[in-house]
Amino acid sequence: MTSLPAGASISIVTSSPGLDYASIEAVVTVPTFRRPQQVLETLQSLRSQKTKRRFAVVLVENEAEKREGAAAAKSWFDDGLLQGMLIIAHDRGNCCAYNAGFLTTVTYFPNFKYALVVDDDELADPDWLENMCATAERLGVDVVGGPQIPVFARPEHSKWAAHPVFSAHYRETGVVPILYSSGNMLLSRKVMDTMGPPYLDLRFNFMGGGDSDFLSRTAQRGFRLAWCNEAIIRETVPERRVEADWIRARSLRNGVISTLVEKKKRAGTPFANTKVFVKSLLLLGASPFRGFLKLCKTGSISIALYPVYIGAGRVMAEFGYANEQYRQPEKN
């Protein structure tokens, strides 16, 4: 009987009756934390996928005490509404949840070709999975990312869609040099076998950015990356996330992550830390000018401040600043 490695802080709650693990081609990991209603909507979007590929869902409950998401979703697996597994990742944190899902995937699904990720505040369009897999095959790549289109709580908040915190880095399908987010991601079996476990670095566990670091490392290892603009995920954006202090904190955090990821990338090379620090100072120095250009182009003060916050966050990271937004989920 297949089992998880000794010491893995993971419990199997249930799995779909008669689940044929060996026949599954794609596995979708869905980490969830204190969003019992939203995760059901996420699962419904996966149940509605239009594809002939055999796929399974691994739902990762990261609230090990109340387990509200697991309680809400358990019948979906017990009754066979979804093919897959429901697990508990007992070690709390963003990276721990992702790692638990990936480890379960490679342990229980011997013939999977693709591992995908959707977060519990996201809805996948019906053709999402097929578009992701087909893009990987057509372009011959090992990693695919796609757009996370923000869906705001109020119509008047839609103006925030153009802000760098919410907007996509690419607009067209094709091979790209780097990806940044795991919220809409496909990884080939080769990537999974090469990169882990562990997959995401736990130093990013409550800050976020473990996905950016992981994707940076996959590119360094020579894996080819692509963007699929047709593989759409729609992300719910609560009112809290359009408040000025949240935008500022997320922008600073992105700067911190940028420094930490670049330091890891340059590790072992001459004067690595000095080069990163000098680059951060230069970016901070140039940020008022870059911000002014953005202000002229967009008319948005918030967008204009983004490069300033990025530069400040990069420099602050040199002095130990870390904005761990995921430690207080109620404020995130």
Short mmCIF file of C-alpha atoms in Angstrom, two decimals:
data_model
loop_
_atom_site.label_atom_id
_atom_site.label_comp_id
_atom_site.label_asym_id
_atom_site.label_seq_id
_atom_site.Cartn_x
_atom_site.Cartn_y
_atom_site.Cartn_z
CA MET A 1 0.00 0.00 0.00
CA THR A 2 1.37 3.42 -0.98
CA SER A 3 2.05 5.69 1.98
CA LEU A 4 3.57 9.06 2.67
CA PRO A 5 7.20 9.22 3.87
CA ALA A 6 7.82 8.85 7.59
CA GLY A 7 7.76 12.21 9.31
CA ALA A 8 5.45 13.87 6.80
CA SER A 9 3.05 15.98 8.84
CA ILE A 10 0.08 15.02 6.65
CA SER A 11 -3.12 13.10 7.36
CA ILE A 12 -5.37 11.52 4.74
CA VAL A 13 -9.00 12.33 5.58
CA THR A 14 -10.72 10.60 2.67
CA SER A 15 -10.47 9.76 -1.00
CA SER A 16 -13.03 9.20 -3.73
CA PRO A 17 -14.52 5.67 -3.85
CA GLY A 18 -12.78 3.53 -6.44
CA LEU A 19 -10.23 6.20 -7.29
CA ASP A 20 -7.89 4.73 -9.92
CA TYR A 21 -4.68 6.48 -8.93
CA ALA A 22 -2.66 4.96 -11.77
CA SER A 23 -4.96 6.35 -14.48
CA ILE A 24 -4.72 10.00 -13.43
CA GLU A 25 -2.90 12.26 -15.87
CA ALA A 26 -3.23 15.60 -14.06
CA VAL A 27 -3.49 16.41 -10.35
CA VAL A 28 -4.84 19.77 -9.16
CA THR A 29 -3.70 20.86 -5.71
CA VAL A 30 -6.08 23.21 -3.87
CA PRO A 31 -4.70 24.57 -0.57
CA THR A 32 -7.38 26.00 1.73
CA PHE A 33 -7.39 27.94 4.99
CA ARG A 34 -10.55 29.23 6.70
CA ARG A 35 -12.57 29.65 3.51
CA PRO A 36 -15.16 26.84 3.70
CA GLN A 37 -17.70 28.45 1.39
CA GLN A 38 -15.21 29.79 -1.12
CA VAL A 39 -13.40 26.48 -1.45
CA LEU A 40 -16.68 24.78 -2.42
CA GLU A 41 -17.02 27.29 -5.24
CA THR A 42 -13.45 26.53 -6.28
CA LEU A 43 -14.20 22.80 -6.29
CA GLN A 44 -17.36 23.36 -8.33
CA SER A 45 -15.31 25.19 -10.96
CA LEU A 46 -12.97 22.19 -11.15
CA ARG A 47 -15.88 19.78 -11.37
CA SER A 48 -17.07 21.79 -14.40
CA GLN A 49 -13.85 21.39 -16.39
CA LYS A 50 -14.30 20.50 -20.07
CA THR A 51 -11.57 17.97 -20.78
CA LYS A 52 -11.15 14.31 -21.66
CA ARG A 53 -8.05 14.07 -19.50
CA ARG A 54 -8.41 12.05 -16.31
CA PHE A 55 -7.63 14.39 -13.44
CA ALA A 56 -7.88 14.35 -9.67
CA VAL A 57 -8.05 17.03 -7.01
CA VAL A 58 -5.93 17.05 -3.85
CA LEU A 59 -7.62 19.39 -1.38
CA VAL A 60 -5.16 20.50 1.30
CA GLU A 61 -6.75 21.71 4.53
CA ASN A 62 -4.18 23.87 6.37
CA GLU A 63 -6.36 24.66 9.40
CA ALA A 64 -5.50 21.60 11.45
CA GLU A 65 -7.82 22.39 14.39
CA LYS A 66 -11.25 23.58 13.22
CA ARG A 67 -10.90 22.10 9.71
CA GLU A 68 -13.91 24.00 8.38
CA GLY A 69 -12.85 23.61 4.76
CA ALA A 70 -12.35 19.87 5.15
CA ALA A 71 -15.73 19.49 6.85
CA ALA A 72 -17.48 21.42 4.08
CA ALA A 73 -15.82 19.49 1.26
CA LYS A 74 -15.59 15.96 2.64
CA SER A 75 -18.88 14.78 1.12
CA TRP A 76 -17.72 15.90 -2.32
CA PHE A 77 -15.03 13.23 -2.18
CA ASP A 78 -17.01 10.63 -0.20
CA ASP A 79 -19.89 10.81 -2.69
CA GLY A 80 -17.66 10.85 -5.75
CA LEU A 81 -18.66 14.35 -6.90
CA LEU A 82 -14.94 14.91 -7.38
CA GLN A 83 -12.18 12.41 -8.01
CA GLY A 84 -9.33 12.92 -5.61
CA MET A 85 -8.16 13.14 -2.02
CA LEU A 86 -8.75 15.33 1.01
CA ILE A 87 -5.73 15.76 3.28
CA ILE A 88 -4.70 17.76 6.34
CA ALA A 89 -1.37 19.60 6.27
CA HIS A 90 -0.71 19.89 10.01
CA ASP A 91 2.18 22.34 9.71
CA ARG A 92 0.62 25.73 9.11
CA GLY A 93 1.82 28.08 6.42
CA ASN A 94 1.58 28.79 2.72
CA CYS A 95 4.64 26.77 1.72
CA CYS A 96 3.74 23.88 4.03
CA ALA A 97 0.33 23.55 2.38
CA TYR A 98 1.73 23.56 -1.15
CA ASN A 99 4.46 21.10 -0.23
CA ALA A 100 1.93 18.73 1.34
CA GLY A 101 -0.15 18.75 -1.84
CA PHE A 102 2.86 18.15 -4.07
CA LEU A 103 4.20 15.36 -1.86
CA THR A 104 0.81 13.65 -1.87
CA THR A 105 0.68 13.95 -5.66
CA VAL A 106 4.03 12.28 -6.28
CA THR A 107 3.36 9.62 -3.63
CA TYR A 108 -0.11 8.45 -4.67
CA PHE A 109 -0.39 9.13 -8.41
CA PRO A 110 2.35 7.10 -10.10
CA ASN A 111 1.60 8.06 -13.70
CA PHE A 112 0.66 11.72 -13.45
CA LYS A 113 2.12 14.01 -16.12
CA TYR A 114 1.09 17.39 -14.73
CA ALA A 115 0.64 18.95 -11.30
CA LEU A 116 -1.49 22.09 -11.23
CA VAL A 117 -2.44 24.61 -8.56
CA VAL A 118 -5.57 26.65 -7.87
CA ASP A 119 -6.06 28.65 -4.66
CA ASP A 120 -9.22 28.53 -2.55
CA ASP A 121 -10.27 32.07 -3.48
CA GLU A 122 -10.15 31.33 -7.20
CA LEU A 123 -12.50 29.95 -9.85
CA ALA A 124 -11.19 28.11 -12.90
CA ASP A 125 -12.86 28.76 -16.25
CA PRO A 126 -14.25 25.54 -17.82
CA ASP A 127 -11.40 25.19 -20.34
CA TRP A 128 -8.67 26.08 -17.84
CA LEU A 129 -7.14 22.64 -17.27
CA GLU A 130 -7.23 21.65 -20.93
CA ASN A 131 -5.67 24.95 -22.00
CA MET A 132 -2.86 24.61 -19.45
CA CYS A 133 -1.99 21.04 -20.43
CA ALA A 134 -2.32 21.68 -24.17
CA THR A 135 -0.04 24.72 -23.93
CA ALA A 136 2.64 22.68 -22.17
CA GLU A 137 2.47 20.07 -24.94
CA ARG A 138 2.29 22.48 -27.85
CA LEU A 139 5.19 24.66 -26.71
CA GLY A 140 7.27 21.85 -25.22
CA VAL A 141 7.62 23.49 -21.82
CA ASP A 142 7.67 22.18 -18.24
CA VAL A 143 6.04 25.11 -16.43
CA VAL A 144 2.97 27.10 -17.45
CA GLY A 145 1.41 30.12 -15.78
CA GLY A 146 -1.82 31.90 -16.53
CA PRO A 147 -3.80 35.03 -15.65
CA GLN A 148 -5.48 35.51 -12.29
CA ILE A 149 -8.21 37.97 -13.20
CA PRO A 150 -9.32 39.95 -10.14
CA VAL A 151 -13.02 39.94 -9.30
CA PHE A 152 -13.64 42.82 -6.90
CA ALA A 153 -16.27 42.91 -4.18
CA ARG A 154 -17.69 46.18 -5.52
CA PRO A 155 -17.94 47.38 -9.13
CA GLU A 156 -16.28 50.70 -8.26
CA HIS A 157 -13.17 48.80 -7.18
CA SER A 158 -12.57 47.53 -10.71
CA LYS A 159 -10.24 50.48 -11.31
CA TRP A 160 -7.68 48.61 -9.18
CA ALA A 161 -7.33 45.91 -11.84
CA ALA A 162 -4.61 48.01 -13.52
CA HIS A 163 -2.51 48.19 -10.33
CA PRO A 164 0.69 46.08 -10.49
CA VAL A 165 -0.40 44.19 -7.37
CA PHE A 166 -3.33 42.74 -9.35
CA SER A 167 -2.36 42.91 -13.03
CA ALA A 168 -0.76 40.07 -15.00
CA HIS A 169 2.84 40.24 -16.16
CA TYR A 170 2.04 38.96 -19.65
CA ARG A 171 -0.75 39.43 -22.18
CA GLU A 172 0.02 36.83 -24.87
CA THR A 173 0.51 33.06 -24.88
CA GLY A 174 4.09 31.96 -25.46
CA VAL A 175 7.43 31.03 -23.94
CA VAL A 176 8.54 33.46 -21.20
CA PRO A 177 11.75 33.91 -19.18
CA ILE A 178 10.18 33.86 -15.72
CA LEU A 179 6.90 33.40 -13.86
CA TYR A 180 6.01 34.72 -10.42
CA SER A 181 2.86 33.13 -9.02
CA SER A 182 1.59 29.66 -8.19
CA GLY A 183 -2.06 30.75 -8.06
CA ASN A 184 -2.47 29.55 -11.65
CA MET A 185 0.34 27.13 -12.43
CA LEU A 186 1.20 23.84 -14.13
CA LEU A 187 4.34 21.80 -13.44
CA SER A 188 5.48 18.80 -15.43
CA ARG A 189 6.37 15.49 -13.80
CA LYS A 190 10.02 16.18 -14.63
CA VAL A 191 9.96 19.40 -12.62
CA MET A 192 8.39 17.65 -9.64
CA ASP A 193 10.94 14.85 -9.71
CA THR A 194 13.87 17.25 -10.07
CA MET A 195 12.95 20.04 -7.66
CA GLY A 196 11.79 18.30 -4.54
CA PRO A 197 10.84 17.52 -1.91
CA PRO A 198 10.84 19.94 -0.24
CA TYR A 199 9.53 22.12 -3.04
CA LEU A 200 8.80 25.58 -1.66
CA ASP A 201 11.35 27.09 0.74
CA LEU A 202 9.85 27.40 4.24
CA ARG A 203 11.65 30.71 4.77
CA PHE A 204 8.79 32.19 2.73
CA ASN A 205 6.11 30.31 4.64
CA PHE A 206 4.23 33.27 6.14
CA MET A 207 5.54 36.03 3.90
CA GLY A 208 4.60 34.57 0.55
CA GLY A 209 7.06 34.48 -2.31
CA GLY A 210 7.88 30.81 -1.95
CA ASP A 211 6.29 30.37 -5.38
CA SER A 212 8.41 33.15 -6.92
CA ASP A 213 11.53 31.57 -5.47
CA PHE A 214 10.52 28.10 -6.67
CA LEU A 215 9.80 29.34 -10.19
CA SER A 216 13.10 31.23 -10.25
CA ARG A 217 14.92 28.03 -9.29
CA THR A 218 13.14 26.02 -11.99
CA ALA A 219 14.30 28.54 -14.60
CA GLN A 220 17.85 28.32 -13.23
CA ARG A 221 17.73 24.55 -13.60
CA GLY A 222 17.05 24.98 -17.31
CA PHE A 223 13.33 24.23 -17.42
CA ARG A 224 11.36 26.12 -20.06
CA LEU A 225 8.47 28.30 -18.91
CA ALA A 226 5.43 29.60 -20.76
CA TRP A 227 2.35 31.75 -20.30
CA CYS A 228 -1.13 30.65 -21.39
CA ASN A 229 -3.34 33.70 -21.67
CA GLU A 230 -6.40 31.52 -22.38
CA ALA A 231 -6.11 29.51 -19.13
CA ILE A 232 -8.14 31.89 -17.00
CA ILE A 233 -8.50 31.85 -13.24
CA ARG A 234 -10.77 34.41 -11.57
CA GLU A 235 -9.61 35.54 -8.13
CA THR A 236 -11.98 36.99 -5.56
CA VAL A 237 -10.62 40.25 -4.12
CA PRO A 238 -12.23 41.24 -0.79
CA GLU A 239 -12.70 44.90 0.13
CA ARG A 240 -9.79 44.70 2.55
CA ARG A 241 -7.35 44.30 -0.33
CA VAL A 242 -8.12 47.64 -1.95
CA GLU A 243 -7.37 49.59 1.22
CA ALA A 244 -4.27 51.77 1.09
CA ASP A 245 -2.44 50.05 3.95
CA TRP A 246 -2.91 46.59 2.39
CA ILE A 247 -1.70 47.79 -1.02
CA ARG A 248 1.31 49.42 0.64
CA ALA A 249 2.13 46.33 2.71
CA ARG A 250 1.82 44.02 -0.31
CA SER A 251 4.00 46.32 -2.42
CA LEU A 252 6.72 46.48 0.24
CA ARG A 253 6.50 42.72 0.63
CA ASN A 254 7.01 42.27 -3.11
CA GLY A 255 10.18 44.33 -2.83
CA VAL A 256 11.42 42.20 0.06
CA ILE A 257 10.71 39.01 -1.89
CA SER A 258 12.55 40.41 -4.90
CA THR A 259 15.71 40.88 -2.82
CA LEU A 260 15.49 37.47 -1.14
CA VAL A 261 14.88 35.62 -4.42
CA GLU A 262 17.73 37.45 -6.15
CA LYS A 263 20.12 36.69 -3.30
CA LYS A 264 19.34 33.00 -3.60
CA LYS A 265 19.79 33.20 -7.36
CA ARG A 266 23.22 34.84 -7.03
CA ALA A 267 24.37 32.68 -4.09
CA GLY A 268 27.90 31.39 -4.56
CA THR A 269 28.91 34.05 -7.09
CA PRO A 270 31.50 36.78 -6.33
CA PHE A 271 30.20 39.78 -4.35
CA ALA A 272 26.66 38.43 -4.61
CA ASN A 273 25.17 40.29 -1.64
CA THR A 274 26.96 43.51 -2.54
CA LYS A 275 25.62 43.39 -6.08
CA VAL A 276 22.06 42.83 -4.84
CA PHE A 277 22.34 45.69 -2.34
CA VAL A 278 23.74 48.10 -4.93
CA LYS A 279 20.96 47.14 -7.35
CA SER A 280 18.38 47.76 -4.61
CA LEU A 281 19.83 51.21 -3.88
CA LEU A 282 19.80 52.08 -7.57
CA LEU A 283 16.19 50.96 -7.93
CA LEU A 284 15.19 52.98 -4.88
CA GLY A 285 17.03 56.02 -6.23
CA ALA A 286 15.36 55.73 -9.62
CA SER A 287 11.91 54.97 -8.21
CA PRO A 288 10.68 58.60 -7.91
CA PHE A 289 11.40 59.16 -11.60
CA ARG A 290 9.78 55.86 -12.59
CA GLY A 291 6.83 56.72 -10.37
CA PHE A 292 6.45 60.14 -11.98
CA LEU A 293 6.32 58.53 -15.44
CA LYS A 294 3.66 56.11 -14.24
CA LEU A 295 1.69 58.99 -12.76
CA CYS A 296 1.77 60.83 -16.08
CA LYS A 297 0.71 57.67 -17.91
CA THR A 298 -2.03 56.41 -15.57
CA GLY A 299 -3.02 59.37 -13.40
CA SER A 300 -2.97 57.00 -10.40
CA ILE A 301 -0.96 57.98 -7.33
CA SER A 302 -1.14 54.41 -6.01
CA ILE A 303 0.35 52.99 -9.22
CA ALA A 304 2.98 55.74 -9.20
CA LEU A 305 4.01 54.79 -5.66
CA TYR A 306 4.46 51.12 -6.51
CA PRO A 307 8.10 51.36 -7.76
CA VAL A 308 8.91 53.47 -4.68
CA TYR A 309 7.56 50.77 -2.38
CA ILE A 310 9.37 48.06 -4.35
CA GLY A 311 12.68 49.90 -4.02
CA ALA A 312 12.08 50.58 -0.33
CA GLY A 313 11.12 46.97 0.32
CA ARG A 314 14.27 45.73 -1.43
CA VAL A 315 16.46 47.93 0.77
CA MET A 316 14.51 47.13 3.94
CA ALA A 317 15.08 43.42 3.31
CA GLU A 318 18.81 44.05 3.76
CA PHE A 319 18.09 45.04 7.35
CA GLY A 320 15.88 42.08 8.20
CA TYR A 321 12.45 43.49 7.43
CA ALA A 322 9.92 40.80 6.57
CA ASN A 323 6.21 41.50 6.22
CA GLU A 324 4.66 38.12 7.06
CA GLN A 325 1.12 38.90 5.94
CA TYR A 326 0.01 35.27 6.19
CA ARG A 327 0.63 35.07 9.96
CA GLN A 328 -2.55 37.11 10.49
CA PRO A 329 -4.96 35.81 7.86
CA GLU A 330 -7.80 37.95 9.15
CA LYS A 331 -5.83 41.02 8.06
CA ASN A 332 -4.94 39.58 4.66
#
